[in-house]
PDB file of N, CA and C in Angstrom:
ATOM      1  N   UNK A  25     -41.291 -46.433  62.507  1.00 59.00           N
ATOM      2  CA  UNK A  25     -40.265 -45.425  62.710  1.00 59.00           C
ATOM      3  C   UNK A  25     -40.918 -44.158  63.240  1.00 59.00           C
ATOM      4  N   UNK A  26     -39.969 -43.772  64.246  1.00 80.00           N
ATOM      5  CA  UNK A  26     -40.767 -42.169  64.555  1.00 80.00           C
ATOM      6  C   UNK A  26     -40.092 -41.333  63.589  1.00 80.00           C
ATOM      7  N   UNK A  27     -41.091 -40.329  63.317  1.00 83.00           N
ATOM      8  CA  UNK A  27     -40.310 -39.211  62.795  1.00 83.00           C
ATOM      9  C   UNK A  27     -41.431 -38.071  62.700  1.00 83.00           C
ATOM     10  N   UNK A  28     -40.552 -36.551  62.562  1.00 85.00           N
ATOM     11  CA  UNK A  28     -41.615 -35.544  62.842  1.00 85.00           C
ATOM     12  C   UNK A  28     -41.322 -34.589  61.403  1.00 85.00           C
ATOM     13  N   UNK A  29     -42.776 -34.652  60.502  1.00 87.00           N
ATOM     14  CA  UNK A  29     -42.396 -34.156  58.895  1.00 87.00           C
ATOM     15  C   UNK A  29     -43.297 -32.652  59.499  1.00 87.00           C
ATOM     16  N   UNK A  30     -43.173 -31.974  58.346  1.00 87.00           N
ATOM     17  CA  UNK A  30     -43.444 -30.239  58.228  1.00 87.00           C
ATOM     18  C   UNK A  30     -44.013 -30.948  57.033  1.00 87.00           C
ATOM     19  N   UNK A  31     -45.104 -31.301  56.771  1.00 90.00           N
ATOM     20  CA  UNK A  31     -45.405 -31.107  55.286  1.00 90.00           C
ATOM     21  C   UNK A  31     -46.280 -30.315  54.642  1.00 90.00           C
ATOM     22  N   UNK A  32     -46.943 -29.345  55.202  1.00 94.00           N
ATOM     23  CA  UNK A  32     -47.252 -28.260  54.627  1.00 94.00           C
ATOM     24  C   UNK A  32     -47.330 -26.841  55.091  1.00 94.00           C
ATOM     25  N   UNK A  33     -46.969 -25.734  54.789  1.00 95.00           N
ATOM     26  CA  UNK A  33     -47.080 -24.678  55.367  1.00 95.00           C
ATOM     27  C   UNK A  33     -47.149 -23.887  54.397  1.00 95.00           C
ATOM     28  N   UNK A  34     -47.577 -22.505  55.279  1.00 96.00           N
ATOM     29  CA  UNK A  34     -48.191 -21.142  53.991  1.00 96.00           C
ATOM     30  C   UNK A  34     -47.889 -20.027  54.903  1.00 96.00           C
ATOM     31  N   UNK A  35     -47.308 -19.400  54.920  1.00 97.00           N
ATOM     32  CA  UNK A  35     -47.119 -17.730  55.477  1.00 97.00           C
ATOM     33  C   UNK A  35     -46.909 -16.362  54.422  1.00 97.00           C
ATOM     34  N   UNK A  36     -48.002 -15.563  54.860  1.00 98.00           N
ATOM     35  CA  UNK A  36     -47.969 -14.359  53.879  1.00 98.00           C
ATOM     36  C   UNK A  36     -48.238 -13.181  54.895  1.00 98.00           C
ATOM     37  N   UNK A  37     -48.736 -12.140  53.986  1.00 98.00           N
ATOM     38  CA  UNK A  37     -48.481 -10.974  54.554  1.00 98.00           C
ATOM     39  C   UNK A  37     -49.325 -10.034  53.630  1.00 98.00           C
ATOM     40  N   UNK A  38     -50.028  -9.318  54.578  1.00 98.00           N
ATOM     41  CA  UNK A  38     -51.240  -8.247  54.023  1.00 98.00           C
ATOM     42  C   UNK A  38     -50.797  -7.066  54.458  1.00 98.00           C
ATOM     43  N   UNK A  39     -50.545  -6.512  53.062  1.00 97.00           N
ATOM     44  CA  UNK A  39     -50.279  -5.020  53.224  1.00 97.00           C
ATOM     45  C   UNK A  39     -51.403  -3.933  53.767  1.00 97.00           C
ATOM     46  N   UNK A  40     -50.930  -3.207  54.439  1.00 97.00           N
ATOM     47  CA  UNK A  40     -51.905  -2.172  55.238  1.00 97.00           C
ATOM     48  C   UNK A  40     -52.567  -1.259  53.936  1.00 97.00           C
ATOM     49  N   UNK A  41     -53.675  -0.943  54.349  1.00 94.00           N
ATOM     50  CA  UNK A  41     -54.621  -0.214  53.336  1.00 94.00           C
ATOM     51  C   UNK A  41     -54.213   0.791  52.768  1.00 94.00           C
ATOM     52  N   UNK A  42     -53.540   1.616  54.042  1.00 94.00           N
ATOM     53  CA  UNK A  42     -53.063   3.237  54.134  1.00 94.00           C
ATOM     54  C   UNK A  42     -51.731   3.081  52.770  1.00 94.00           C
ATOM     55  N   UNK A  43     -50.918   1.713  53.304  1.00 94.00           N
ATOM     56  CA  UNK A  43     -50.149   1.630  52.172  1.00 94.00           C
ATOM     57  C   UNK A  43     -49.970   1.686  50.309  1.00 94.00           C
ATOM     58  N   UNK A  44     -51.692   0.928  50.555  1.00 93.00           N
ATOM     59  CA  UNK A  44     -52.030   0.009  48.608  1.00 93.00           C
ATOM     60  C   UNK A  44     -52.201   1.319  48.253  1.00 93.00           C
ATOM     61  N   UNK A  45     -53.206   1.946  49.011  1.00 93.00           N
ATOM     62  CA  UNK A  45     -54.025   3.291  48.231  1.00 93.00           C
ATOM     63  C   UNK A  45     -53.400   4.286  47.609  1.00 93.00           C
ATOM     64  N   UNK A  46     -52.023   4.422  48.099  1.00 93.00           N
ATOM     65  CA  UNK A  46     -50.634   5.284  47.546  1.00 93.00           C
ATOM     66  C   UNK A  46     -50.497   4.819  45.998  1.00 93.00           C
ATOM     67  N   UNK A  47     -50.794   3.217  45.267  1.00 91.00           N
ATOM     68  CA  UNK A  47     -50.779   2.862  44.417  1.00 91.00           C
ATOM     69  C   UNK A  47     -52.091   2.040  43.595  1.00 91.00           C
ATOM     70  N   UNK A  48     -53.306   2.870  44.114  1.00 94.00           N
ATOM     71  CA  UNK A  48     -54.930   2.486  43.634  1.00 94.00           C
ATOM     72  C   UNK A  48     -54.712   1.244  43.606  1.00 94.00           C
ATOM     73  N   UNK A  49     -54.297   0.516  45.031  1.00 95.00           N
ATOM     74  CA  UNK A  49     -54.476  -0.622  44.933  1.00 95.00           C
ATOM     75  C   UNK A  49     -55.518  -1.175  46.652  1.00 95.00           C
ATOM     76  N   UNK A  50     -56.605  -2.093  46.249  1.00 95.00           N
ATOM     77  CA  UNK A  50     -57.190  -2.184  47.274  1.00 95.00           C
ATOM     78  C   UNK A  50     -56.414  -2.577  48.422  1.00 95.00           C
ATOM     79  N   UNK A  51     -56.210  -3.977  48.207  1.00 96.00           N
ATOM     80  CA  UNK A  51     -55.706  -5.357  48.904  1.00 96.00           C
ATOM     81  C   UNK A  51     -54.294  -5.993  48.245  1.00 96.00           C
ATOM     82  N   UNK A  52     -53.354  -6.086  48.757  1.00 97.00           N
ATOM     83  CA  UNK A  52     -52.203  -6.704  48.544  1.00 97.00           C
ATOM     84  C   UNK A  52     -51.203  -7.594  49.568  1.00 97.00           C
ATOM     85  N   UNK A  53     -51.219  -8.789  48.715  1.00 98.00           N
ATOM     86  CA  UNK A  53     -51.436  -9.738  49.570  1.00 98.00           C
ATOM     87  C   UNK A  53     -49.992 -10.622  49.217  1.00 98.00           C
ATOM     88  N   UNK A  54     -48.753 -10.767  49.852  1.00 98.00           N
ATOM     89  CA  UNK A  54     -47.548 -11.522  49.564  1.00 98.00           C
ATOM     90  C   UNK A  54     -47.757 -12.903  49.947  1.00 98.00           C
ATOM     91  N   UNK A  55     -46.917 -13.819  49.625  1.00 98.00           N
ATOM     92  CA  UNK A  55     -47.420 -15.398  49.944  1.00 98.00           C
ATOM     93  C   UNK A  55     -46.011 -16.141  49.848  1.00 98.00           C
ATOM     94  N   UNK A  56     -45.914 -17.315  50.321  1.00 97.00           N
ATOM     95  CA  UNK A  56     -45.130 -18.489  50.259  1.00 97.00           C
ATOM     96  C   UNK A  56     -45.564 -19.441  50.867  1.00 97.00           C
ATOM     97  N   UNK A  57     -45.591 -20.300  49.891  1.00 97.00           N
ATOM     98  CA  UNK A  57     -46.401 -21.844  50.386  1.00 97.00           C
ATOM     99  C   UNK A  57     -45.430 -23.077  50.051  1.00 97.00           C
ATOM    100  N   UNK A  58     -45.054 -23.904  51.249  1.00 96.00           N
ATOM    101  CA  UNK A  58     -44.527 -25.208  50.477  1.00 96.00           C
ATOM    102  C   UNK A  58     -44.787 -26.499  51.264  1.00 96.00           C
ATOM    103  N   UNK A  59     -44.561 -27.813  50.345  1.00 93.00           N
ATOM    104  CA  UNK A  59     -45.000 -28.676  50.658  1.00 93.00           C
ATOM    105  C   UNK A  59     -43.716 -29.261  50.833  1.00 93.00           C
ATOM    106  N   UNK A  60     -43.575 -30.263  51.773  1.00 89.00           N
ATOM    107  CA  UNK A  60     -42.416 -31.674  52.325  1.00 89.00           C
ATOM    108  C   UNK A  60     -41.170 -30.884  52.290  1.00 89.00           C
ATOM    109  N   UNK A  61     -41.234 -29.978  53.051  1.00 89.00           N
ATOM    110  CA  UNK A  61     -39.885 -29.354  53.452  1.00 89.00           C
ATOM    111  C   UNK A  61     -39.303 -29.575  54.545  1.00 89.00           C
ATOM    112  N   UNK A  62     -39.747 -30.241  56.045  1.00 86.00           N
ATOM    113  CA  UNK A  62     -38.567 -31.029  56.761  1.00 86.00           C
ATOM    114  C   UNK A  62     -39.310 -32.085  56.712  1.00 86.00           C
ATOM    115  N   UNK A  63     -38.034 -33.340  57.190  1.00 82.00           N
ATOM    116  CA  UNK A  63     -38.451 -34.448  57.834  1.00 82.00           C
ATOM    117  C   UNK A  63     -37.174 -34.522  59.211  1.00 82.00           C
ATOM    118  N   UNK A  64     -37.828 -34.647  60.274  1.00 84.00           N
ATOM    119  CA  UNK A  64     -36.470 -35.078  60.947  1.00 84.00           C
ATOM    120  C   UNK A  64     -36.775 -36.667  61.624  1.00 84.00           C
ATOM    121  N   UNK A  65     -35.583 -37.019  61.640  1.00 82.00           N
ATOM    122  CA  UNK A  65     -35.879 -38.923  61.777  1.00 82.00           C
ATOM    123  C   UNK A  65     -34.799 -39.283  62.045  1.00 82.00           C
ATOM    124  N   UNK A  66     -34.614 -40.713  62.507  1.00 82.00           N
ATOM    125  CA  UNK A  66     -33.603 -41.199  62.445  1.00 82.00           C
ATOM    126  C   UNK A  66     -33.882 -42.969  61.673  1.00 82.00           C
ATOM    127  N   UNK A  67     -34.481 -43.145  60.855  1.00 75.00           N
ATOM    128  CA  UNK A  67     -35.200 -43.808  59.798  1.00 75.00           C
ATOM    129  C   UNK A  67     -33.731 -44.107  58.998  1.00 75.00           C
ATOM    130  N   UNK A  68     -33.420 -45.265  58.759  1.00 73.00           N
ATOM    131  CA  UNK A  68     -32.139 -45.294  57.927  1.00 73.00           C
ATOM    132  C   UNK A  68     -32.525 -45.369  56.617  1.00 73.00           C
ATOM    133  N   UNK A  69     -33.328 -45.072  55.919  1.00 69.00           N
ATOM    134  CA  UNK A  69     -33.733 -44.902  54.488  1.00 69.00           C
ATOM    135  C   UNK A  69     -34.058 -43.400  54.037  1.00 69.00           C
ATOM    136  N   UNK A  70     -34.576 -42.974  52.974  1.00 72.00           N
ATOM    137  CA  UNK A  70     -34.954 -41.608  53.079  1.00 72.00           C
ATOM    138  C   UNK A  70     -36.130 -41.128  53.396  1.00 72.00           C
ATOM    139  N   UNK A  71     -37.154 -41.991  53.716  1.00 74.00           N
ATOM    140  CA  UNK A  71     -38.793 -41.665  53.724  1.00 74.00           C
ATOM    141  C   UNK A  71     -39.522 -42.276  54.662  1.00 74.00           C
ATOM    142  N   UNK A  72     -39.273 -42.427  55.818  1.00 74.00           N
ATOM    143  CA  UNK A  72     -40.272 -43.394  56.652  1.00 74.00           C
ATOM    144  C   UNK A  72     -41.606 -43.702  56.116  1.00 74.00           C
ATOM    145  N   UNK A  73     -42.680 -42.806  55.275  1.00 73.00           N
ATOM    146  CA  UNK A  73     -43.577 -42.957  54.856  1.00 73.00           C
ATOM    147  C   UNK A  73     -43.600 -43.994  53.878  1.00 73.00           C
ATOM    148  N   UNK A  74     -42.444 -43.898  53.079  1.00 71.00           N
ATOM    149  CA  UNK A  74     -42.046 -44.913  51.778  1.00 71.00           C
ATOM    150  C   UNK A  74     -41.649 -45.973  51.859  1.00 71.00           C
ATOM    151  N   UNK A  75     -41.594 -46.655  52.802  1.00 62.00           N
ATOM    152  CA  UNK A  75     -40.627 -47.499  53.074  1.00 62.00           C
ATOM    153  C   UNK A  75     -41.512 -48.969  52.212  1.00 62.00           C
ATOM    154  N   UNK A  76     -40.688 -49.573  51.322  1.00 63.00           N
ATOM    155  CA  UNK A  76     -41.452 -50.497  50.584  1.00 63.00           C
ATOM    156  C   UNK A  76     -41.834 -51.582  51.521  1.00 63.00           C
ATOM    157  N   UNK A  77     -41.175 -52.344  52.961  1.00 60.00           N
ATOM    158  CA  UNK A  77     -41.659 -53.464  53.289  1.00 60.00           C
ATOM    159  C   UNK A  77     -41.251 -53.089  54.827  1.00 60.00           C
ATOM    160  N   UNK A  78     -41.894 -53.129  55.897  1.00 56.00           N
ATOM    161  CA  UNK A  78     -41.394 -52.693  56.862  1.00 56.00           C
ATOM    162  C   UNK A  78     -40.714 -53.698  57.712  1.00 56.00           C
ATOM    163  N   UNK A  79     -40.741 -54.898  57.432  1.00 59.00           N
ATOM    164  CA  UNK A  79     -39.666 -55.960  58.073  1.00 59.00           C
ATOM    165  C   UNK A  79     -38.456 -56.510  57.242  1.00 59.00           C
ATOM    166  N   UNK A  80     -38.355 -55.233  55.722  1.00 57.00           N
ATOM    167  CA  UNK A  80     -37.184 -56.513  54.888  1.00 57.00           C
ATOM    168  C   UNK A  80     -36.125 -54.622  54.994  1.00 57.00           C
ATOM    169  N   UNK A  81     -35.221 -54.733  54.399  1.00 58.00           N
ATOM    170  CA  UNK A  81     -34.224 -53.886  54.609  1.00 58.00           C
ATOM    171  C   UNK A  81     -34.245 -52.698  53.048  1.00 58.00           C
ATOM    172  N   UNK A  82     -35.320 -53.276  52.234  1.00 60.00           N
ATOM    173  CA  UNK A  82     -35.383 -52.503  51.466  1.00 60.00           C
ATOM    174  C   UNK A  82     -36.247 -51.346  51.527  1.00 60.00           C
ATOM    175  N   UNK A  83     -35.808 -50.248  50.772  1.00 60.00           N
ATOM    176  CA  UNK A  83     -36.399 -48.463  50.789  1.00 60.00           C
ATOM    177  C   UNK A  83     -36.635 -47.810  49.482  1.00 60.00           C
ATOM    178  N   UNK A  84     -37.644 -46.930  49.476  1.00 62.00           N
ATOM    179  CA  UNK A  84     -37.716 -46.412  48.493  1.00 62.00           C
ATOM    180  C   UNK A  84     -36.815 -45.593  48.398  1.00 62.00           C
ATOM    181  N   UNK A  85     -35.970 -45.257  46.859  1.00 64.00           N
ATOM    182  CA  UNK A  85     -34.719 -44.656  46.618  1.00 64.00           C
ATOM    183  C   UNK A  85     -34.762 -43.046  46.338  1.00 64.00           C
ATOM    184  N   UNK A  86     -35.931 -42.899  46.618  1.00 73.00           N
ATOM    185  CA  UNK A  86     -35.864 -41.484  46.262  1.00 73.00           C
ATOM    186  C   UNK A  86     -36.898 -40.792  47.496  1.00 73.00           C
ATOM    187  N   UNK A  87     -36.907 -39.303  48.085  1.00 76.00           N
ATOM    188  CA  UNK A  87     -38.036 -38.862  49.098  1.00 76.00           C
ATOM    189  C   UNK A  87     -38.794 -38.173  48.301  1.00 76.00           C
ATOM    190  N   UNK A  88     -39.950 -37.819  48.917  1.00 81.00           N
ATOM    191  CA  UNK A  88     -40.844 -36.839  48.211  1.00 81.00           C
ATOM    192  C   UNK A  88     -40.218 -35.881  48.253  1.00 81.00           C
ATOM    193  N   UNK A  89     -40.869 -35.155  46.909  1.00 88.00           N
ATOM    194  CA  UNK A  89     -40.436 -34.064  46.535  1.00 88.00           C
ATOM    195  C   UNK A  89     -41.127 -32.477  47.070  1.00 88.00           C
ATOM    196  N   UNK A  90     -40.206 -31.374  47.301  1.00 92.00           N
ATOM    197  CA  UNK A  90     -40.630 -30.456  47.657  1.00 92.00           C
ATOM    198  C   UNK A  90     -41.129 -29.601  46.940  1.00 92.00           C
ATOM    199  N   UNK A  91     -41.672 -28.617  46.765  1.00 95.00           N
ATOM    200  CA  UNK A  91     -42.876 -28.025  46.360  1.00 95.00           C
ATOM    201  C   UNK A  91     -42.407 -26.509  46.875  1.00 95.00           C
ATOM    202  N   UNK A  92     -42.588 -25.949  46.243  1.00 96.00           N
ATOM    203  CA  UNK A  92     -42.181 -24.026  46.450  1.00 96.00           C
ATOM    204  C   UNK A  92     -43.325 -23.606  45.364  1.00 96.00           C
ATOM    205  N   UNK A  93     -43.665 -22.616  46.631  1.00 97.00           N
ATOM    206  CA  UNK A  93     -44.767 -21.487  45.613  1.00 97.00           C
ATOM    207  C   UNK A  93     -44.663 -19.961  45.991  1.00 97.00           C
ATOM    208  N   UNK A  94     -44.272 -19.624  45.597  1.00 97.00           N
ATOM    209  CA  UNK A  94     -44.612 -17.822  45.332  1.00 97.00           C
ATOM    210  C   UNK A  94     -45.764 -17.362  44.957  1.00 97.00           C
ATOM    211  N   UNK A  95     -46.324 -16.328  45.735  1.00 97.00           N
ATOM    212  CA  UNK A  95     -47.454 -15.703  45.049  1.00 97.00           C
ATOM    213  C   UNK A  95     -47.496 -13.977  45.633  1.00 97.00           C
ATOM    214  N   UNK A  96     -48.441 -13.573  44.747  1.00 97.00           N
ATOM    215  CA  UNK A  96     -48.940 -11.968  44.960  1.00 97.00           C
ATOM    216  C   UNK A  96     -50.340 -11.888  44.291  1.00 97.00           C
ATOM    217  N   UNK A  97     -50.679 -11.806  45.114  1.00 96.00           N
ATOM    218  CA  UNK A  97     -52.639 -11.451  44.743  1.00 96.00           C
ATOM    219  C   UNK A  97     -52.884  -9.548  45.091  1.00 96.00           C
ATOM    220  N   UNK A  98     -53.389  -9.178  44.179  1.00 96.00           N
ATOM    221  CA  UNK A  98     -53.603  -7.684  43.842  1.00 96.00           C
ATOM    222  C   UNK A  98     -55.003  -7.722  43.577  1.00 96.00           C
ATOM    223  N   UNK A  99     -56.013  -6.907  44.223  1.00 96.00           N
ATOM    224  CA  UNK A  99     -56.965  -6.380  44.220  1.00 96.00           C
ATOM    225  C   UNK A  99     -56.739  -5.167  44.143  1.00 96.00           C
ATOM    226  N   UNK A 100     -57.830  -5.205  42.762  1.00 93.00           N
ATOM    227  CA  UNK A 100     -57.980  -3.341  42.269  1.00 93.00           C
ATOM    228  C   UNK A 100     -59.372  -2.894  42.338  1.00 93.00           C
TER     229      UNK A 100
END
């Protein structure tokens, strides 16, 4: 099956210096990270990766699961 997954990504954001120092803070650092957040396909099951037998009609019944992370890292 073709199909095109996103399965991991991370985008954050570093606050400018001029900014932290207003709050004696060195480095401040925002984040979001997640795992198996698209799949696009046209796969008639839910997982092309999962697929229990690739010539019988059966599928695994459930997709992987997605993953969310928040973060904030503070250097003082």
């Amino acid at each position: 099956a073709s199909f095109l997954r996103i399965k991991n990504i991370q985008l954050g954001y570093n606050f400018p210096t001029s900014l932290t120092r207003k709050f004696f803070v060195n480095a401040l650092r925002v984040y979001f990270a997640g795992d198996n957040l698209f799949l696009f396909s046209k796969f008639p099951g839910l997982d092309p990766e999962r697929a229990v037998n690739a010539t019988s009609d059966r599928y695994v019944t459930h997709p992987q699961n997605k993953v969310f992370n928040f973060g904030l890292r503070v250097t003082l």
